[in-house]
Amino acid sequence: MATPAPARQVNESAVEFLTTEMVEAMIRTVSDDTLRLSSERDSLYGNPTEGAGRDLSQGDEAMEAVYSKLEMIGFRVGERLIERISKDRSRFSDNLDIVKFLCKEVWMFLFKKQIDNLKTNHRGVYVLQDNNFRWFGKMTHDQNSAEAVKRVTPYLWFPCGILRGILSNLGIASVVSAEPTSLPACTFQISIQKQ
C-alpha cells in the first residue's frame, strides 16, 4: 500500500516576505514605467527638464495602476483559495453566512486569527475590523502619521482583491475597500452589489 503524501507546508514568514516584495515590486515597476514614459514624452516634446516638472496626477495614475495590478492578483488568488477552503463545506444560505465564513474561516486561514469586529447595516454593507492586521506587524511605522497611512495603504489592495475574488467565486458581485485606521488596525468594507 502506498503511504499518503505528507501535507505541504510553507513557513509563515515566507508568505509575509513574498507579499511585501510583491507590493514593492509592483510599485517599482509601475514607477519605472511612468518615469520612462515621462522622459520619452519630454524628449518628444522638447522639454529640457526631462520629467522634473511632472504634475502630481502622473503619480496618482501610477498608484492607480499599482492598485489595479495588486487587486487583480488578489482577485485571482481569492477565486482559487475559496475552492480549497470551502470544498468540504455545505452551501451558504445567505450573504451574512458568507461574510461570517470570511471573518472566521478565511481570516483564520490567511492571518491565523479571526476578524475582531463585524458590523452590517443589513442592506449589503459589511465592515470588518482587524485591530492587529498581521501584515502590518513587521513594518515600522508611526501609528497616527499620515505618511505611515499612505505608505501602508498599498499593502491592503492585495487582501481587498482576495476578498472580492472569494465573493465573486461564491456568486456575489461586490466592491471591497480598505483603509488603515490606527496602525496596525485596519478596516475592510464590503459592499454587496444588487443584482
XYZ file of N, CA and C in Angstrom:
585
model
N 0.827 -1.180 0.000
C 0.000 0.000 0.000
C 0.872 1.245 0.000
N 0.416 2.230 -0.748
C 1.147 3.485 -0.824
C 0.845 4.333 0.408
N 1.858 4.998 0.879
C 1.664 5.893 2.023
C 1.146 7.230 1.517
N 0.295 7.877 2.298
C -0.229 9.175 1.860
C 0.886 10.214 1.800
N 0.764 11.091 0.845
C 1.760 12.154 0.696
C 1.673 13.104 1.891
N 2.820 13.556 2.391
C 2.785 14.479 3.529
C 2.179 15.821 3.116
N 1.540 16.464 4.066
C 0.943 17.777 3.786
C 2.045 18.781 3.485
N 1.802 19.604 2.500
C 2.777 20.639 2.145
C 2.596 21.824 3.071
N 3.694 22.335 3.550
C 3.633 23.470 4.451
C 4.632 24.528 3.996
N 4.261 25.777 4.221
C 5.123 26.894 3.881
C 5.291 27.733 5.136
N 6.505 28.156 5.384
C 6.765 28.989 6.537
C 5.979 30.292 6.413
N 5.364 30.693 7.490
C 4.518 31.887 7.505
C 5.297 33.153 7.126
N 6.528 33.257 7.574
C 7.317 34.446 7.251
C 7.626 34.531 5.760
N 7.723 33.378 5.088
C 7.954 33.399 3.642
C 6.778 34.030 2.914
N 5.566 33.745 3.372
C 4.376 34.335 2.762
C 4.359 35.843 3.002
N 4.698 36.268 4.214
C 4.742 37.703 4.516
C 5.789 38.418 3.673
N 6.984 37.813 3.537
C 8.029 38.422 2.722
C 7.613 38.475 1.253
N 6.974 37.410 0.771
C 6.503 37.376 -0.615
C 5.486 38.487 -0.865
N 4.552 38.646 0.054
C 3.531 39.685 -0.096
C 4.162 41.073 -0.085
N 5.065 41.304 0.845
C 5.745 42.598 0.925
C 6.517 42.880 -0.354
N 7.259 41.900 -0.830
C 8.062 42.097 -2.039
C 7.181 42.266 -3.269
N 6.035 41.581 -3.297
C 5.118 41.731 -4.428
C 4.638 43.181 -4.533
N 4.258 43.761 -3.403
C 3.793 45.152 -3.396
C 4.926 46.078 -3.813
N 6.103 45.876 -3.234
C 7.250 46.731 -3.575
C 7.618 46.602 -5.053
N 7.585 45.390 -5.584
C 7.917 45.181 -6.999
C 6.905 45.872 -7.903
N 5.629 45.796 -7.554
C 4.607 46.487 -8.358
C 4.846 47.990 -8.356
N 5.136 48.537 -7.193
C 5.375 49.976 -7.097
C 6.599 50.356 -7.912
N 7.674 49.553 -7.802
C 8.900 49.850 -8.569
C 8.658 49.772 -10.063
N 8.014 48.707 -10.536
C 7.852 48.541 -11.985
C 6.929 49.600 -12.563
N 5.861 49.913 -11.863
C 4.948 50.940 -12.369
C 5.629 52.302 -12.322
N 6.380 52.580 -11.258
C 7.097 53.862 -11.171
C 8.144 53.964 -12.261
N 8.888 52.881 -12.514
C 9.894 52.890 -13.582
C 9.242 53.122 -14.938
N 8.113 52.455 -15.192
C 7.400 52.647 -16.460
C 6.913 54.080 -16.597
N 6.401 54.655 -15.495
C 5.910 56.032 -15.532
C 7.050 57.000 -15.811
N 8.203 56.781 -15.149
C 9.353 57.660 -15.391
C 9.857 57.521 -16.824
N 9.909 56.274 -17.328
C 10.383 56.056 -18.688
C 9.448 56.725 -19.689
N 8.151 56.529 -19.503
C 7.184 57.145 -20.416
C 7.233 58.664 -20.322
N 7.441 59.167 -19.111
C 7.508 60.614 -18.922
C 8.731 61.198 -19.623
N 9.886 60.548 -19.479
C 11.082 61.087 -20.119
C 10.999 60.944 -21.633
N 10.349 59.872 -22.140
C 10.150 59.745 -23.583
C 9.251 60.861 -24.087
N 8.195 61.166 -23.339
C 7.289 62.228 -23.747
C 8.009 63.582 -23.719
N 8.812 63.798 -22.677
C 9.526 65.067 -22.577
C 10.531 65.234 -23.710
N 11.198 64.131 -24.096
C 12.161 64.246 -25.191
C 11.436 64.449 -26.524
N 10.248 63.882 -26.655
C 9.478 64.073 -27.880
C 9.020 65.517 -28.025
N 8.635 66.121 -26.912
C 8.106 67.472 -26.968
C 9.143 68.541 -26.650
N 10.388 68.136 -26.499
C 11.466 69.105 -26.337
C 11.525 69.760 -24.965
N 11.048 69.113 -23.929
C 11.107 69.671 -22.590
C 12.481 69.387 -21.997
N 13.294 70.416 -21.721
C 14.652 70.190 -21.233
C 14.702 69.714 -19.777
N 13.600 69.743 -19.043
C 13.651 69.347 -17.635
C 13.609 67.833 -17.466
N 13.338 67.086 -18.529
C 13.301 65.626 -18.525
C 12.480 65.060 -17.374
N 11.254 65.509 -17.262
C 10.352 64.923 -16.291
C 10.352 65.600 -14.940
N 11.241 66.551 -14.712
C 11.303 67.181 -13.399
C 10.053 67.992 -13.111
N 9.382 68.472 -14.155
C 8.204 69.289 -13.949
C 6.904 68.524 -14.056
N 6.945 67.213 -13.823
C 5.729 66.409 -13.934
C 4.705 66.857 -12.903
N 3.447 66.801 -13.302
C 2.399 67.107 -12.343
C 2.111 65.879 -11.491
N 1.439 66.089 -10.366
C 1.201 65.005 -9.420
C 0.205 63.985 -9.933
N -0.564 64.310 -10.952
C -1.548 63.354 -11.448
C -0.875 62.112 -12.021
N 0.360 62.257 -12.533
C 1.054 61.068 -13.030
C 1.368 60.125 -11.885
N 1.704 60.653 -10.701
C 1.923 59.807 -9.529
C 0.645 59.112 -9.132
N -0.471 59.829 -9.227
C -1.767 59.226 -8.919
C -2.109 58.141 -9.939
N -1.791 58.389 -11.194
C -2.037 57.381 -12.226
C -1.185 56.147 -11.973
N 0.050 56.356 -11.542
C 0.936 55.228 -11.250
C 0.383 54.404 -10.097
N -0.084 55.055 -9.048
C -0.635 54.318 -7.911
C -1.951 53.639 -8.286
N -2.691 54.218 -9.180
C -3.915 53.567 -9.668
C -3.561 52.293 -10.430
N -2.475 52.334 -11.198
C -2.021 51.139 -11.912
C -1.550 50.069 -10.927
N -0.847 50.482 -9.877
C -0.413 49.545 -8.839
C -1.639 48.920 -8.177
N -2.627 49.758 -7.850
C -3.868 49.259 -7.238
C -4.520 48.204 -8.137
N -4.652 48.512 -9.417
C -5.305 47.589 -10.349
C -4.582 46.250 -10.417
N -3.261 46.302 -10.492
C -2.496 45.057 -10.611
C -2.579 44.226 -9.329
N -2.379 44.859 -8.187
C -2.410 44.120 -6.922
C -3.806 43.569 -6.635
N -4.818 44.362 -6.915
C -6.186 43.930 -6.661
C -6.546 42.762 -7.575
N -6.098 42.783 -8.812
C -6.395 41.697 -9.740
C -5.647 40.420 -9.354
N -4.410 40.542 -8.911
C -3.680 39.362 -8.437
C -4.413 38.775 -7.228
N -4.822 39.626 -6.301
C -5.573 39.166 -5.136
C -6.883 38.516 -5.534
N -7.553 39.096 -6.523
C -8.817 38.541 -7.009
C -8.627 37.106 -7.485
N -7.588 36.882 -8.269
C -7.322 35.536 -8.786
C -6.965 34.569 -7.662
N -6.184 35.048 -6.699
C -5.846 34.204 -5.545
C -7.113 33.858 -4.767
N -7.980 34.832 -4.550
C -9.217 34.606 -3.811
C -10.135 33.606 -4.488
N -10.232 33.697 -5.811
C -11.070 32.739 -6.561
C -10.601 31.311 -6.343
N -9.302 31.109 -6.332
C -8.765 29.760 -6.173
C -8.768 29.322 -4.708
N -8.526 30.267 -3.836
C -8.447 29.970 -2.404
C -9.772 29.453 -1.854
N -10.874 30.071 -2.248
C -12.170 29.663 -1.706
C -12.527 28.248 -2.153
N -12.078 27.842 -3.314
C -12.328 26.469 -3.752
C -11.646 25.480 -2.823
N -10.479 25.835 -2.378
C -9.723 24.959 -1.484
C -10.299 24.965 -0.067
N -10.641 26.132 0.428
C -11.106 26.251 1.807
C -12.508 25.674 1.983
N -13.372 25.883 1.007
C -14.785 25.523 1.195
C -15.188 24.212 0.512
N -14.238 23.419 0.072
C -14.585 22.215 -0.693
C -15.397 21.204 0.114
N -15.206 21.138 1.415
C -15.929 20.169 2.242
C -17.075 20.796 3.017
N -17.449 21.995 2.656
C -18.476 22.726 3.393
C -19.796 22.700 2.628
N -20.894 22.719 3.366
C -22.204 22.778 2.712
C -22.433 24.181 2.145
N -23.438 24.314 1.319
C -23.735 25.604 0.672
C -24.134 26.645 1.704
N -23.846 27.889 1.377
C -24.194 29.000 2.262
C -25.655 29.377 2.046
N -26.325 29.782 3.113
C -27.749 30.109 2.992
C -27.988 31.550 2.562
N -27.133 32.480 2.993
C -27.318 33.876 2.593
C -25.985 34.618 2.650
N -26.019 35.905 2.285
C -24.796 36.715 2.246
C -24.152 36.856 3.621
N -24.956 36.976 4.659
C -24.406 37.119 6.008
C -23.622 35.869 6.403
N -24.107 34.691 6.038
C -23.362 33.454 6.310
C -22.007 33.463 5.603
N -21.984 33.961 4.391
C -20.731 34.024 3.637
C -19.757 34.980 4.305
N -20.243 36.147 4.715
C -19.353 37.123 5.352
C -18.860 36.592 6.697
N -19.719 35.900 7.437
C -19.272 35.279 8.691
C -18.199 34.227 8.424
N -18.369 33.475 7.338
C -17.360 32.493 6.944
C -16.037 33.195 6.637
N -16.103 34.345 5.949
C -14.894 35.134 5.678
C -14.209 35.536 6.982
N -15.012 36.023 7.930
C -14.470 36.541 9.183
C -13.850 35.457 10.055
N -14.376 34.268 9.969
C -13.886 33.184 10.821
C -12.882 32.301 10.085
N -13.358 31.561 9.117
C -12.541 30.537 8.461
C -11.463 31.123 7.537
N -11.873 32.030 6.661
C -10.911 32.577 5.692
C -9.851 33.401 6.402
N -10.278 34.238 7.343
C -9.308 35.078 8.066
C -8.351 34.203 8.866
N -8.865 33.133 9.452
C -8.019 32.198 10.196
C -7.009 31.541 9.257
N -7.453 31.174 8.071
C -6.562 30.557 7.091
C -5.471 31.530 6.653
N -5.837 32.776 6.406
C -4.883 33.761 5.898
C -4.003 34.378 6.979
N -4.606 34.724 8.121
C -3.905 35.544 9.110
C -3.800 34.916 10.492
N -4.204 33.662 10.620
C -4.091 32.902 11.875
C -4.873 33.510 13.023
N -5.947 34.214 12.705
C -6.835 34.773 13.722
C -8.165 35.111 13.063
N -9.197 35.255 13.875
C -10.480 35.676 13.334
C -10.531 37.196 13.294
N -11.441 37.717 12.506
C -11.626 39.165 12.428
C -12.103 39.639 13.803
N -11.716 40.845 14.201
C -12.048 41.323 15.544
C -13.477 41.834 15.675
N -14.010 42.416 14.596
C -15.342 43.004 14.698
C -16.005 42.994 13.322
N -17.276 42.632 13.291
C -18.069 42.650 12.065
C -19.315 43.483 12.326
N -19.537 44.454 11.456
C -20.742 45.281 11.540
C -21.438 45.251 10.191
N -22.748 45.382 10.216
C -23.512 45.434 8.974
C -24.687 46.386 9.145
N -25.120 46.954 8.026
C -26.329 47.780 8.057
C -27.527 46.974 7.547
N -27.335 45.689 7.306
C -28.361 44.765 6.802
C -28.927 45.187 5.445
N -28.169 46.016 4.724
C -28.547 46.418 3.366
C -27.395 46.188 2.395
N -26.548 45.217 2.719
C -25.478 44.864 1.794
C -24.131 45.480 2.065
N -23.964 46.180 3.187
C -22.668 46.754 3.526
C -22.177 46.086 4.808
N -20.957 45.542 4.731
C -20.336 44.867 5.872
C -19.001 45.524 6.153
N -18.733 45.801 7.422
C -17.478 46.414 7.828
C -16.742 45.418 8.715
N -15.549 45.025 8.278
C -14.725 44.070 9.011
C -13.559 44.823 9.624
N -13.400 44.732 10.929
C -12.331 45.446 11.631
C -11.301 44.444 12.124
N -10.047 44.671 11.760
C -8.933 43.877 12.268
C -8.056 44.823 13.084
N -8.010 44.626 14.385
C -7.281 45.544 15.268
C -5.780 45.339 15.250
N -5.327 44.226 14.692
C -3.892 43.967 14.606
C -3.636 43.209 13.307
N -3.701 43.941 12.194
C -3.549 43.322 10.879
C -2.148 42.728 10.767
N -2.104 41.444 10.527
C -0.862 40.673 10.601
C 0.232 41.195 9.667
N -0.123 41.614 8.459
C 0.895 42.062 7.514
C 1.488 43.414 7.880
N 0.889 44.125 8.832
C 1.474 45.380 9.319
C 2.402 45.148 10.498
N 2.391 43.945 11.056
C 3.140 43.661 12.281
C 4.631 43.870 12.173
N 5.216 43.531 11.050
C 6.670 43.629 10.901
C 7.120 44.984 10.337
N 6.165 45.836 10.002
C 6.510 47.146 9.445
C 6.744 48.142 10.576
N 7.724 48.992 10.387
C 7.932 50.063 11.345
C 7.109 51.252 10.891
N 6.377 51.838 11.819
C 5.518 52.951 11.458
C 5.133 53.750 12.686
N 4.818 55.007 12.454
C 4.247 55.864 13.476
C 2.744 55.670 13.390
N 2.100 55.324 14.506
C 0.701 54.889 14.463
C -0.247 55.896 13.841
N -0.086 57.165 14.068
C -1.077 58.129 13.610
C -0.563 59.050 12.509
N 0.587 58.759 11.965
C 1.174 59.597 10.937
C 0.447 59.420 9.609
N 0.144 60.534 8.955
C -0.487 60.476 7.636
C 0.452 59.815 6.632
N 1.743 60.025 6.792
C 2.730 59.415 5.906
C 2.739 57.894 6.074
N 2.618 57.424 7.308
C 2.588 55.978 7.559
C 1.335 55.351 6.947
N 0.209 56.022 7.077
C -1.041 55.520 6.499
C -0.909 55.438 4.983
N -0.331 56.468 4.379
C -0.143 56.479 2.924
C 0.805 55.359 2.492
N 1.829 55.086 3.301
C 2.816 54.071 2.958
C 2.249 52.652 3.061
N 1.356 52.398 4.024
C 0.843 51.036 4.205
C -0.403 50.737 3.377
N -1.052 51.752 2.847
C -2.284 51.540 2.089
C -2.126 50.553 0.925
N -1.051 50.603 0.132
C -0.926 49.615 -0.959
C -0.898 48.165 -0.484
N -0.512 47.922 0.755
C -0.465 46.558 1.271
C -1.867 46.018 1.562
N -2.880 46.861 1.515
C -4.264 46.427 1.709
C -4.952 46.080 0.397
N -4.398 46.481 -0.733
C -5.040 46.259 -2.020
C -5.065 44.786 -2.400
N -4.015 44.054 -2.070
C -3.978 42.617 -2.350
C -5.048 41.869 -1.548
N -5.156 42.059 -0.216
C -6.237 41.371 0.501
C -7.637 41.826 0.075
N -7.792 43.069 -0.373
C -9.091 43.501 -0.915
C -9.447 42.652 -2.132
N -8.471 42.416 -2.977
C -8.692 41.571 -4.141
C -9.012 40.141 -3.756
N -8.343 39.626 -2.724
C -8.626 38.269 -2.256
C -10.084 38.169 -1.822
N -10.540 39.129 -1.032
C -11.926 39.103 -0.559
C -12.911 39.205 -1.716
N -12.637 40.093 -2.668
C -13.531 40.243 -3.819
C -13.543 38.981 -4.676
N -12.388 38.325 -4.841
C -12.314 37.083 -5.600
C -13.089 35.955 -4.934
N -12.992 35.877 -3.607
C -13.745 34.863 -2.864
C -15.236 35.083 -3.062
N -15.662 36.319 -2.868
C -17.090 36.621 -3.013
C -17.572 36.370 -4.444
N -16.763 36.731 -5.414
C -17.126 36.522 -6.813
C -17.309 35.043 -7.116
N -16.404 34.231 -6.613
C -16.491 32.796 -6.868
C -17.694 32.169 -6.160
N -18.191 32.837 -5.132
C -19.397 32.365 -4.447
C -20.658 32.993 -5.035
N -20.488 33.721 -6.146
C -21.638 34.268 -6.864
C -22.104 35.623 -6.369
N -21.249 36.353 -5.660
C -21.641 37.655 -5.117
C -20.770 38.740 -5.746
N -21.394 39.649 -6.464
C -20.681 40.802 -7.012
C -20.531 41.818 -5.885
N -19.313 42.327 -5.701
C -19.077 43.228 -4.580
C -17.984 44.229 -4.902
N -17.926 45.240 -4.059
C -16.829 46.205 -4.073
C -16.202 46.122 -2.692
N -14.889 45.917 -2.644
C -14.187 45.805 -1.372
C -13.167 46.922 -1.286
N -13.212 47.652 -0.206
C -12.231 48.705 0.022
C -11.664 48.544 1.427
N -10.535 49.149 1.656
C -9.901 49.043 2.967
C -9.197 50.339 3.290
N -9.084 50.598 4.563
C -8.306 51.753 4.993
C -7.666 51.449 6.330
N -6.410 51.846 6.457
C -5.762 51.688 7.750
C -6.349 52.722 8.714
N -6.631 52.309 9.913
C -7.163 53.256 10.900
C -6.012 53.652 11.807
N -6.004 53.227 13.003
C -4.885 53.463 13.907
C -3.971 52.253 13.789
N -2.839 52.412 13.117
C -1.968 51.278 12.804
C -1.579 50.533 14.069
N -1.578 49.231 14.033
C -1.688 48.298 12.924
C -3.123 47.864 12.606
N -4.106 48.597 13.071
C -5.505 48.250 12.797
C -5.899 48.702 11.394
N -6.870 47.998 10.822
C -7.406 48.403 9.535
C -8.850 47.928 9.426
N -9.569 48.559 8.516
C -10.982 48.276 8.311
C -11.217 47.927 6.846
N -11.922 46.831 6.621
C -12.322 46.428 5.272
C -13.821 46.640 5.152
N -14.239 47.249 4.050
C -15.659 47.457 3.805
C -16.064 46.689 2.564
N -17.068 45.832 2.734
C -17.596 45.036 1.620
C -18.974 45.569 1.295
N -19.151 46.015 0.059
C -20.452 46.480 -0.407
C -20.954 45.488 -1.444
N -22.023 44.784 -1.092
C -22.611 43.811 -1.995
C -23.443 44.576 -3.022
N -23.175 44.305 -4.292
C -23.915 44.989 -5.357
C -25.206 44.250 -5.606
N -26.258 45.028 -5.751
C -27.574 44.444 -6.010
C -27.613 43.868 -7.417
N -28.250 42.711 -7.539
C -28.279 42.044 -8.851
C -29.617 42.170 -9.505
